[in-house]
Backbone as JSON, one array per atom type, in Angstrom:
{
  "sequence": "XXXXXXXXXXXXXXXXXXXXXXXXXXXXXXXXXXXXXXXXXXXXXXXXXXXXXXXXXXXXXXXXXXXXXXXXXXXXXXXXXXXXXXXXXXXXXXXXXX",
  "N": [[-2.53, -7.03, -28.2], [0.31, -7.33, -28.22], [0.92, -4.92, -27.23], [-0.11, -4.99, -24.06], [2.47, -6.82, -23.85], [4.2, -5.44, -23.91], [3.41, -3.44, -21.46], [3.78, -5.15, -20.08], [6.73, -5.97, -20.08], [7.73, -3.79, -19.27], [6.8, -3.49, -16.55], [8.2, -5.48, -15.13], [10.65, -4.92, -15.53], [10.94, -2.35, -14.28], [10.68, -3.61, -11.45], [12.98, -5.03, -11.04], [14.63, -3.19, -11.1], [14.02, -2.28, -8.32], [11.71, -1.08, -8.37], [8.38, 0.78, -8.67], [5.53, 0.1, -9.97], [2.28, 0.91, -10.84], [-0.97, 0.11, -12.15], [-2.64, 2.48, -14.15], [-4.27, 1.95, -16.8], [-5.27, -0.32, -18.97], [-4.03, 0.19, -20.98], [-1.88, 2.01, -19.84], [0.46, 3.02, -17.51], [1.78, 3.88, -14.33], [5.26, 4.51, -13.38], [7.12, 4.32, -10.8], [10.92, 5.03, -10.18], [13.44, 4.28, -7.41], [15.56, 7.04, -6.47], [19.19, 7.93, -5.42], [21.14, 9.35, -6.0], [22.51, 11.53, -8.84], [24.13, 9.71, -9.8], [23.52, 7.24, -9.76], [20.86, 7.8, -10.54], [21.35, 7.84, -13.65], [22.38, 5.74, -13.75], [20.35, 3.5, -13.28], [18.27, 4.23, -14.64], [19.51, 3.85, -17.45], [19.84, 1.13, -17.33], [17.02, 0.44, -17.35], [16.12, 1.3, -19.81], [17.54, 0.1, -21.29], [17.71, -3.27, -20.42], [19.86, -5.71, -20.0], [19.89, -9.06, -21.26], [17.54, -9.33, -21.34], [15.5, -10.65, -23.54], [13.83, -13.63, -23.94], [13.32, -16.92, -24.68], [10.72, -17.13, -24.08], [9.94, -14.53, -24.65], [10.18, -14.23, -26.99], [8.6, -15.92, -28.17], [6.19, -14.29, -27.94], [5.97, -12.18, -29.37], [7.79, -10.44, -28.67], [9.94, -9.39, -30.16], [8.2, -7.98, -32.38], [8.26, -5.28, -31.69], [9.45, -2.24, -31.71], [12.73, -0.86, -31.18], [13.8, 1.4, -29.16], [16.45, 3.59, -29.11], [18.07, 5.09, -26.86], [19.59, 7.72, -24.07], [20.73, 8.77, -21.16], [22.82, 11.32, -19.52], [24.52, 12.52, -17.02], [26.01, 15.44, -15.76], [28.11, 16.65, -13.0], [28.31, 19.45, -11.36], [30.53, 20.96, -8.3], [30.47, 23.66, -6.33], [31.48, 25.47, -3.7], [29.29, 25.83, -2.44], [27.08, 25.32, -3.72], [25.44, 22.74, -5.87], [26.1, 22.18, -9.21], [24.12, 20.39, -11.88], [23.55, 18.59, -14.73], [21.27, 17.95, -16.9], [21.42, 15.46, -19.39], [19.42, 14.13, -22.12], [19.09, 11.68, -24.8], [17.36, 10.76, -27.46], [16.59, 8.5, -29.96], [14.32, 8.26, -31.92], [14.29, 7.12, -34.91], [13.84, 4.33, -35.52], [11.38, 4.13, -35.51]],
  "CA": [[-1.79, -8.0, -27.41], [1.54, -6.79, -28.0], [0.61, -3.61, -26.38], [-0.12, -5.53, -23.24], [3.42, -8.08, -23.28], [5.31, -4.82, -23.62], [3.83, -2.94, -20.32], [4.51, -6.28, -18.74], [8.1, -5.86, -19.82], [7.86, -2.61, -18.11], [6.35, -3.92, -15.07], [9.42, -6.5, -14.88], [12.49, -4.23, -15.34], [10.96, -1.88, -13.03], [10.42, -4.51, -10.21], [14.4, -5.46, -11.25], [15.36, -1.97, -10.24], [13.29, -2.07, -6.76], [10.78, 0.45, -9.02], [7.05, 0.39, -8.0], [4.5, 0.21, -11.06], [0.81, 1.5, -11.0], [-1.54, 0.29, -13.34], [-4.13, 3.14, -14.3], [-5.32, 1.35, -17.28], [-5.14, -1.42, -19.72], [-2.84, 0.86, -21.97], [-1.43, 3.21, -19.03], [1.02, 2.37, -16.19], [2.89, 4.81, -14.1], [6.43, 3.41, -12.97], [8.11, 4.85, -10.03], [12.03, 4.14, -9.47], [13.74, 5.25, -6.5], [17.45, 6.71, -6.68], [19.9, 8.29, -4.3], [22.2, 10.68, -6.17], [22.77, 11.58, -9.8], [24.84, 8.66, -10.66], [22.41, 6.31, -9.6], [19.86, 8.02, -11.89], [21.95, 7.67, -14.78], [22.55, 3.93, -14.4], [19.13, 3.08, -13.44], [17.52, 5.06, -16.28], [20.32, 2.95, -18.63], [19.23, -0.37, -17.25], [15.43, 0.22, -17.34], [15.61, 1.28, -21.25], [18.65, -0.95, -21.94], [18.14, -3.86, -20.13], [20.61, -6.67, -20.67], [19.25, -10.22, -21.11], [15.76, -9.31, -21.84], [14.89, -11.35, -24.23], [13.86, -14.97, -23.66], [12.25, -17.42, -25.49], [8.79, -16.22, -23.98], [9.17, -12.97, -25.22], [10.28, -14.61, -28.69], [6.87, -16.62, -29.09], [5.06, -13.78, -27.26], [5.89, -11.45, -30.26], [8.11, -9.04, -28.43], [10.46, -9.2, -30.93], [8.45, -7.14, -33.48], [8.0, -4.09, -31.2], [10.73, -0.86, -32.0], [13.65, -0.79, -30.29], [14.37, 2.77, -29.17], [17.57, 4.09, -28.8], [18.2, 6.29, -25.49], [20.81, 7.51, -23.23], [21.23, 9.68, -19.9], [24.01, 11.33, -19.08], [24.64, 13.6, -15.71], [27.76, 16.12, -15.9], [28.11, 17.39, -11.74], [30.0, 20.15, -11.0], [30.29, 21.58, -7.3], [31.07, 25.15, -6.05], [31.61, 25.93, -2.49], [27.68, 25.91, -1.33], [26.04, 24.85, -4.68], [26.1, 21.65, -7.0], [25.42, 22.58, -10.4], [23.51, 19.35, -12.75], [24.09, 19.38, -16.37], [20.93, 16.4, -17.35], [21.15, 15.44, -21.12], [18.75, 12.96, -22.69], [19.38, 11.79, -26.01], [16.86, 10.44, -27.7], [16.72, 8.52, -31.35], [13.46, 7.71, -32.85], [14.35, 6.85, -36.32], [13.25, 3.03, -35.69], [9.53, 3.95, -35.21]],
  "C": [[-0.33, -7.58, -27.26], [1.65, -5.64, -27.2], [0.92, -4.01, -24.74], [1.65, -6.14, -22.8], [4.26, -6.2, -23.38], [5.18, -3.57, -22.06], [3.81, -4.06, -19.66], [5.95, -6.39, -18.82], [8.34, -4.64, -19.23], [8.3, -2.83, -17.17], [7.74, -4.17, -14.82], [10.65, -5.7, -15.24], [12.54, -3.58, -14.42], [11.13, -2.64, -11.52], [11.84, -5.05, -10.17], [15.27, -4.29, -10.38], [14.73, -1.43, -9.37], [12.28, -0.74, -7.17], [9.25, -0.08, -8.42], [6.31, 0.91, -9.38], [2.65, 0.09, -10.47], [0.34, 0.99, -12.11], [-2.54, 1.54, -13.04], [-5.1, 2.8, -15.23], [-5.29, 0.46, -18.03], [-3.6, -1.41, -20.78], [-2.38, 1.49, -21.09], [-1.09, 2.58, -17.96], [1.78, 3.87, -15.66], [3.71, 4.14, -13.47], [7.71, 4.59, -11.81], [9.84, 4.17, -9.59], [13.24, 4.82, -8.32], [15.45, 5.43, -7.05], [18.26, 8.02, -5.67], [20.32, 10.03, -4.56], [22.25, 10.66, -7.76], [23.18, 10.43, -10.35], [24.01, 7.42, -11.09], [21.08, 6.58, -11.06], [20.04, 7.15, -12.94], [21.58, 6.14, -14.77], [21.21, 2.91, -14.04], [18.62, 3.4, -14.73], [17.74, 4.18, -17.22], [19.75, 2.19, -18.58], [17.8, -0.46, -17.55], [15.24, 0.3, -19.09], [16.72, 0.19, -22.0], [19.27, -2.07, -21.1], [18.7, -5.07, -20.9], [20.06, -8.4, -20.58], [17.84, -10.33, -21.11], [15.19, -10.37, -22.5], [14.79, -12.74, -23.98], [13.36, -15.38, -24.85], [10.94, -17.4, -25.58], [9.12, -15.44, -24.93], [9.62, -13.68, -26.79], [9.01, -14.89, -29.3], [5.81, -15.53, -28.69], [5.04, -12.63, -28.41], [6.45, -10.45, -29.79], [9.33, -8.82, -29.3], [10.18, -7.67, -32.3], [8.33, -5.52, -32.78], [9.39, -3.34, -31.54], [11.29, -0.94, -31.14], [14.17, 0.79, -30.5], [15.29, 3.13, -28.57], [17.53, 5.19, -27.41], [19.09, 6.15, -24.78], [20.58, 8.62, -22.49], [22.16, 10.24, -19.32], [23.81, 12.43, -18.12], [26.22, 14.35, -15.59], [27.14, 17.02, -14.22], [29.52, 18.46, -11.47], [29.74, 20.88, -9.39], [31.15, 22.75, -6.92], [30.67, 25.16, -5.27], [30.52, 25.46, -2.01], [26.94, 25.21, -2.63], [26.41, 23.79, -5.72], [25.34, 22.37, -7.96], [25.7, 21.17, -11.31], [23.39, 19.35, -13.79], [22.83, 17.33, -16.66], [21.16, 16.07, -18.8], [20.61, 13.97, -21.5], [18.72, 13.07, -24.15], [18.37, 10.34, -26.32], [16.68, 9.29, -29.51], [15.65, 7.36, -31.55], [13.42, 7.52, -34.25], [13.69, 5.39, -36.31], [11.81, 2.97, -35.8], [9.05, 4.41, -36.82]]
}
């Protein structure tokens, strides 16, 4: 059950950031989110793993409380030269909570 309330908090951040979610299976979603330019990435990406105001009192009684909260961050360094942008992605990851 918890499995379930947390790809429905998926679903619902994606559908926040105009994203399009697929189910393929009970346990398995794929989550498309569209974005323009680098920056955009970034601060989508942020919001989808660190959205703000998440939590309600549903998700309190629904048990999304005891699920791991995983740390993550995106950052985009752009640099441009004459004819070519050069993209610097860095994802930082920190599973110590699991």
């Amino acid at each position: 059950e918890s499995a379930s309330a947390w790809l429905s908090s998926i679903e619902r951040r994606a559908r926040l950031l105009q994203g399009k979610v697929k189910r393929l299976s009970n346990e398995e979603i794929a989550v498309t989110i569209p974005f323009n330019n680098g920056a955009e990435l970034v601060e989508k990406f942020n919001k989808f793993f660190h959205p703000t105001g998440e939590k309600s009192s549903a998700d309190v009684t629904n048990g999304e409380t005891n699920l791991p909260e995983i740390d993550s961050r995106l950052s985009l360094n752009q640099n441009n030269f004459l004819l070519l942008v050069r993209n610097r992605l860095s994802y930082d990851l920190d599973l110590r909570s699991l």
